[in-house]
C-alpha positions as protocol buffer text, in pm:
chain_id: "A"
residue {
  index: 1
  type: MET
  ca { x: 0 y: 0 z: 0 }
}
residue {
  index: 2
  type: SER
  ca { x: 116 y: 353 z: -66 }
}
residue {
  index: 3
  type: GLU
  ca { x: 172 y: 612 z: 207 }
}
residue {
  index: 4
  type: ASN
  ca { x: -167 y: 781 z: 140 }
}
residue {
  index: 5
  type: THR
  ca { x: -363 y: 456 z: 145 }
}
residue {
  index: 6
  type: VAL
  ca { x: -593 y: 383 z: 436 }
}
residue {
  index: 7
  type: ARG
  ca { x: -445 y: 108 z: 657 }
}
residue {
  index: 8
  type: LYS
  ca { x: -706 y: 92 z: 933 }
}
residue {
  index: 9
  type: ILE
  ca { x: -1066 y: 195 z: 972 }
}
residue {
  index: 10
  type: GLY
  ca { x: -1171 y: 171 z: 1333 }
}
residue {
  index: 11
  type: ARG
  ca { x: -1045 y: -165 z: 1457 }
}
residue {
  index: 12
  type: TYR
  ca { x: -1048 y: -311 z: 1106 }
}
residue {
  index: 13
  type: GLU
  ca { x: -720 y: -374 z: 923 }
}
residue {
  index: 14
  type: ILE
  ca { x: -747 y: -295 z: 552 }
}
residue {
  index: 15
  type: GLU
  ca { x: -625 y: -573 z: 323 }
}
residue {
  index: 16
  type: ARG
  ca { x: -717 y: -436 z: -19 }
}
residue {
  index: 17
  type: GLU
  ca { x: -950 y: -210 z: -210 }
}
residue {
  index: 18
  type: ILE
  ca { x: -1235 y: -403 z: -369 }
}
residue {
  index: 19
  type: GLY
  ca { x: -1406 y: -126 z: -563 }
}
residue {
  index: 20
  type: GLN
  ca { x: -1487 y: 238 z: -587 }
}
residue {
  index: 21
  type: GLY
  ca { x: -1779 y: 449 z: -700 }
}
residue {
  index: 22
  type: GLY
  ca { x: -1867 y: 815 z: -704 }
}
residue {
  index: 23
  type: MET
  ca { x: -1967 y: 824 z: -337 }
}
residue {
  index: 24
  type: ALA
  ca { x: -1772 y: 546 z: -166 }
}
residue {
  index: 25
  type: VAL
  ca { x: -1473 y: 314 z: -159 }
}
residue {
  index: 26
  type: VAL
  ca { x: -1515 y: -52 z: -60 }
}
residue {
  index: 27
  type: TYR
  ca { x: -1234 y: -241 z: 110 }
}
residue {
  index: 28
  type: GLN
  ca { x: -1176 y: -598 z: 218 }
}
residue {
  index: 29
  type: ALA
  ca { x: -1052 y: -586 z: 576 }
}
residue {
  index: 30
  type: LEU
  ca { x: -974 y: -810 z: 869 }
}
residue {
  index: 31
  type: ASP
  ca { x: -1168 y: -787 z: 1193 }
}
residue {
  index: 32
  type: PRO
  ca { x: -888 y: -880 z: 1437 }
}
residue {
  index: 33
  type: ARG
  ca { x: -1130 y: -932 z: 1726 }
}
residue {
  index: 34
  type: LEU
  ca { x: -1324 y: -1204 z: 1546 }
}
residue {
  index: 35
  type: GLY
  ca { x: -1054 y: -1315 z: 1301 }
}
residue {
  index: 36
  type: ARG
  ca { x: -1272 y: -1284 z: 992 }
}
residue {
  index: 37
  type: SER
  ca { x: -1279 y: -1092 z: 666 }
}
residue {
  index: 38
  type: VAL
  ca { x: -1530 y: -811 z: 629 }
}
residue {
  index: 39
  type: ALA
  ca { x: -1618 y: -558 z: 360 }
}
residue {
  index: 40
  type: ILE
  ca { x: -1610 y: -190 z: 455 }
}
residue {
  index: 41
  type: LYS
  ca { x: -1789 y: 77 z: 257 }
}
residue {
  index: 42
  type: LEU
  ca { x: -1631 y: 415 z: 337 }
}
residue {
  index: 43
  type: ILE
  ca { x: -1819 y: 724 z: 216 }
}
residue {
  index: 44
  type: LYS
  ca { x: -1597 y: 980 z: 42 }
}
residue {
  index: 45
  type: ARG
  ca { x: -1615 y: 1313 z: 223 }
}
residue {
  index: 46
  type: ASP
  ca { x: -1528 y: 1505 z: -92 }
}
residue {
  index: 47
  type: ALA
  ca { x: -1826 y: 1355 z: -278 }
}
residue {
  index: 48
  type: PHE
  ca { x: -2056 y: 1597 z: -96 }
}
residue {
  index: 49
  type: ALA
  ca { x: -2064 y: 1971 z: -30 }
}
residue {
  index: 50
  type: PRO
  ca { x: -1952 y: 2048 z: 329 }
}
residue {
  index: 51
  type: SER
  ca { x: -2289 y: 2209 z: 407 }
}
residue {
  index: 52
  type: TYR
  ca { x: -2464 y: 1886 z: 302 }
}
residue {
  index: 53
  type: PHE
  ca { x: -2233 y: 1641 z: 478 }
}
residue {
  index: 54
  type: GLY
  ca { x: -2395 y: 1664 z: 824 }
}
residue {
  index: 55
  type: MET
  ca { x: -2724 y: 1554 z: 673 }
}
residue {
  index: 56
  type: ILE
  ca { x: -2542 y: 1267 z: 495 }
}
residue {
  index: 57
  type: LEU
  ca { x: -2399 y: 1147 z: 828 }
}
residue {
  index: 58
  type: GLU
  ca { x: -2743 y: 1138 z: 990 }
}
residue {
  index: 59
  type: ARG
  ca { x: -2904 y: 963 z: 694 }
}
residue {
  index: 60
  type: PHE
  ca { x: -2620 y: 709 z: 682 }
}
residue {
  index: 61
  type: LYS
  ca { x: -2665 y: 631 z: 1053 }
}
residue {
  index: 62
  type: ARG
  ca { x: -3041 y: 580 z: 1011 }
}
residue {
  index: 63
  type: GLU
  ca { x: -2988 y: 359 z: 705 }
}
residue {
  index: 64
  type: ALA
  ca { x: -2721 y: 150 z: 879 }
}
residue {
  index: 65
  type: MET
  ca { x: -2955 y: 86 z: 1173 }
}
residue {
  index: 66
  type: ALA
  ca { x: -3243 y: -7 z: 941 }
}
residue {
  index: 67
  type: LEU
  ca { x: -3025 y: -237 z: 729 }
}
residue {
  index: 68
  type: ALA
  ca { x: -2880 y: -408 z: 1036 }
}
residue {
  index: 69
  type: ARG
  ca { x: -3231 y: -528 z: 1129 }
}
residue {
  index: 70
  type: LEU
  ca { x: -3270 y: -713 z: 799 }
}
residue {
  index: 71
  type: ASP
  ca { x: -3224 y: -1089 z: 803 }
}
residue {
  index: 72
  type: HIS
  ca { x: -3258 y: -1255 z: 463 }
}
residue {
  index: 73
  type: PRO
  ca { x: -3037 y: -1516 z: 293 }
}
residue {
  index: 74
  type: ASN
  ca { x: -3001 y: -1298 z: -19 }
}
residue {
  index: 75
  type: ILE
  ca { x: -2899 y: -978 z: 161 }
}
residue {
  index: 76
  type: VAL
  ca { x: -2549 y: -910 z: 289 }
}
residue {
  index: 77
  type: LYS
  ca { x: -2543 y: -876 z: 668 }
}
residue {
  index: 78
  type: ILE
  ca { x: -2450 y: -543 z: 827 }
}
residue {
  index: 79
  type: LEU
  ca { x: -2209 y: -597 z: 1117 }
}
residue {
  index: 80
  type: ASP
  ca { x: -2106 y: -248 z: 1229 }
}
residue {
  index: 81
  type: TYR
  ca { x: -2088 y: 117 z: 1134 }
}
residue {
  index: 82
  type: GLY
  ca { x: -1888 y: 416 z: 1247 }
}
residue {
  index: 83
  type: GLU
  ca { x: -1687 y: 719 z: 1141 }
}
residue {
  index: 84
  type: HIS
  ca { x: -1330 y: 736 z: 1012 }
}
residue {
  index: 85
  type: GLU
  ca { x: -1174 y: 1081 z: 996 }
}
residue {
  index: 86
  type: GLY
  ca { x: -1522 y: 1232 z: 983 }
}
residue {
  index: 87
  type: ALA
  ca { x: -1651 y: 1003 z: 708 }
}
residue {
  index: 88
  type: PRO
  ca { x: -1909 y: 733 z: 779 }
}
residue {
  index: 89
  type: TYR
  ca { x: -1842 y: 367 z: 709 }
}
residue {
  index: 90
  type: LEU
  ca { x: -2048 y: 51 z: 703 }
}
residue {
  index: 91
  type: VAL
  ca { x: -1904 y: -294 z: 786 }
}
residue {
  index: 92
  type: MET
  ca { x: -2064 y: -588 z: 608 }
}
residue {
  index: 93
  type: GLU
  ca { x: -1997 y: -957 z: 579 }
}
residue {
  index: 94
  type: TYR
  ca { x: -1740 y: -1022 z: 309 }
}
residue {
  index: 95
  type: LEU
  ca { x: -1866 y: -1230 z: 17 }
}
residue {
  index: 96
  type: GLU
  ca { x: -1625 y: -1399 z: -221 }
}
residue {
  index: 97
  type: GLY
  ca { x: -1732 y: -1419 z: -583 }
}
residue {
  index: 98
  type: ALA
  ca { x: -1833 y: -1228 z: -890 }
}
residue {
  index: 99
  type: THR
  ca { x: -2100 y: -967 z: -946 }
}
residue {
  index: 100
  type: LEU
  ca { x: -2382 y: -977 z: -1197 }
}
residue {
  index: 101
  type: LYS
  ca { x: -2186 y: -714 z: -1390 }
}
residue {
  index: 102
  type: ASP
  ca { x: -1905 y: -971 z: -1436 }
}
residue {
  index: 103
  type: VAL
  ca { x: -2136 y: -1235 z: -1587 }
}
residue {
  index: 104
  type: ARG
  ca { x: -2093 y: -1289 z: -1959 }
}
residue {
  index: 105
  type: LYS
  ca { x: -2394 y: -1171 z: -2158 }
}
residue {
  index: 106
  type: PRO
  ca { x: -2626 y: -1234 z: -2329 }
}
residue {
  index: 107
  type: LEU
  ca { x: -2780 y: -1484 z: -2089 }
}
residue {
  index: 108
  type: ARG
  ca { x: -3019 y: -1762 z: -2169 }
}
residue {
  index: 109
  type: VAL
  ca { x: -3369 y: -1691 z: -2037 }
}
residue {
  index: 110
  type: ASP
  ca { x: -3359 y: -1977 z: -1784 }
}
residue {
  index: 111
  type: THR
  ca { x: -3019 y: -1858 z: -1656 }
}
residue {
  index: 112
  type: ALA
  ca { x: -3145 y: -1499 z: -1626 }
}
residue {
  index: 113
  type: ILE
  ca { x: -3449 y: -1616 z: -1428 }
}
residue {
  index: 114
  type: GLN
  ca { x: -3225 y: -1823 z: -1199 }
}
residue {
  index: 115
  type: LEU
  ca { x: -3008 y: -1516 z: -1132 }
}
residue {
  index: 116
  type: ILE
  ca { x: -3283 y: -1259 z: -1090 }
}
residue {
  index: 117
  type: ARG
  ca { x: -3527 y: -1460 z: -873 }
}
residue {
  index: 118
  type: PRO
  ca { x: -3315 y: -1429 z: -551 }
}
residue {
  index: 119
  type: VAL
  ca { x: -3268 y: -1058 z: -623 }
}
residue {
  index: 120
  type: ALA
  ca { x: -3645 y: -1010 z: -657 }
}
residue {
  index: 121
  type: GLU
  ca { x: -3705 y: -1204 z: -334 }
}
residue {
  index: 122
  type: ALA
  ca { x: -3453 y: -988 z: -149 }
}
residue {
  index: 123
  type: LEU
  ca { x: -3603 y: -665 z: -285 }
}
residue {
  index: 124
  type: ALA
  ca { x: -3954 y: -779 z: -191 }
}
residue {
  index: 125
  type: TYR
  ca { x: -3832 y: -850 z: 165 }
}
residue {
  index: 126
  type: VAL
  ca { x: -3661 y: -510 z: 186 }
}
residue {
  index: 127
  type: HIS
  ca { x: -3974 y: -331 z: 63 }
}
residue {
  index: 128
  type: GLN
  ca { x: -4194 y: -525 z: 309 }
}
residue {
  index: 129
  type: ASN
  ca { x: -3967 y: -384 z: 580 }
}
residue {
  index: 130
  type: GLY
  ca { x: -4020 y: -26 z: 463 }
}
residue {
  index: 131
  type: ILE
  ca { x: -3682 y: 21 z: 297 }
}
residue {
  index: 132
  type: LEU
  ca { x: -3622 y: 137 z: -59 }
}
residue {
  index: 133
  type: HIS
  ca { x: -3290 y: 26 z: -209 }
}
residue {
  index: 134
  type: ARG
  ca { x: -3171 y: 320 z: -418 }
}
residue {
  index: 135
  type: ASP
  ca { x: -2868 y: 157 z: -576 }
}
residue {
  index: 136
  type: VAL
  ca { x: -2979 y: -168 z: -739 }
}
residue {
  index: 137
  type: LYS
  ca { x: -2736 y: -236 z: -1022 }
}
residue {
  index: 138
  type: PRO
  ca { x: -2540 y: -533 z: -1158 }
}
residue {
  index: 139
  type: SER
  ca { x: -2218 y: -435 z: -976 }
}
residue {
  index: 140
  type: ASN
  ca { x: -2405 y: -449 z: -642 }
}
residue {
  index: 141
  type: ILE
  ca { x: -2545 y: -798 z: -697 }
}
residue {
  index: 142
  type: MET
  ca { x: -2318 y: -1084 z: -591 }
}
residue {
  index: 143
  type: ILE
  ca { x: -2355 y: -1419 z: -765 }
}
């Protein structure tokens, strides 16, 4: 890792960057207390205007608490959340594998149905619990 790279977030020891989007960076990290790999989504402070960031922190906290209550086999489990240098982060179970974005296309209809059915079941569960997922996209769906 370079000098400017994050090495720790809270108690979690960063192992590598998994991905990055406009609003956040996702890392694979080690939870030394429990000896397991986790995924950490760290919100980029510079992705938001300073006057707007306080509202982002509050919304992130509410969303983390709501997501942590979810228990469904097709939804990644939320383990923790906090702040790192003023930016919020979310700790999730780490899942090994590819995303739907990585799947070679076009897909056969039966394969597409097999892949999308668990996603639909998870979204139905989330909606039944009063949550609207605002970032459903192939790169956020693990196979």
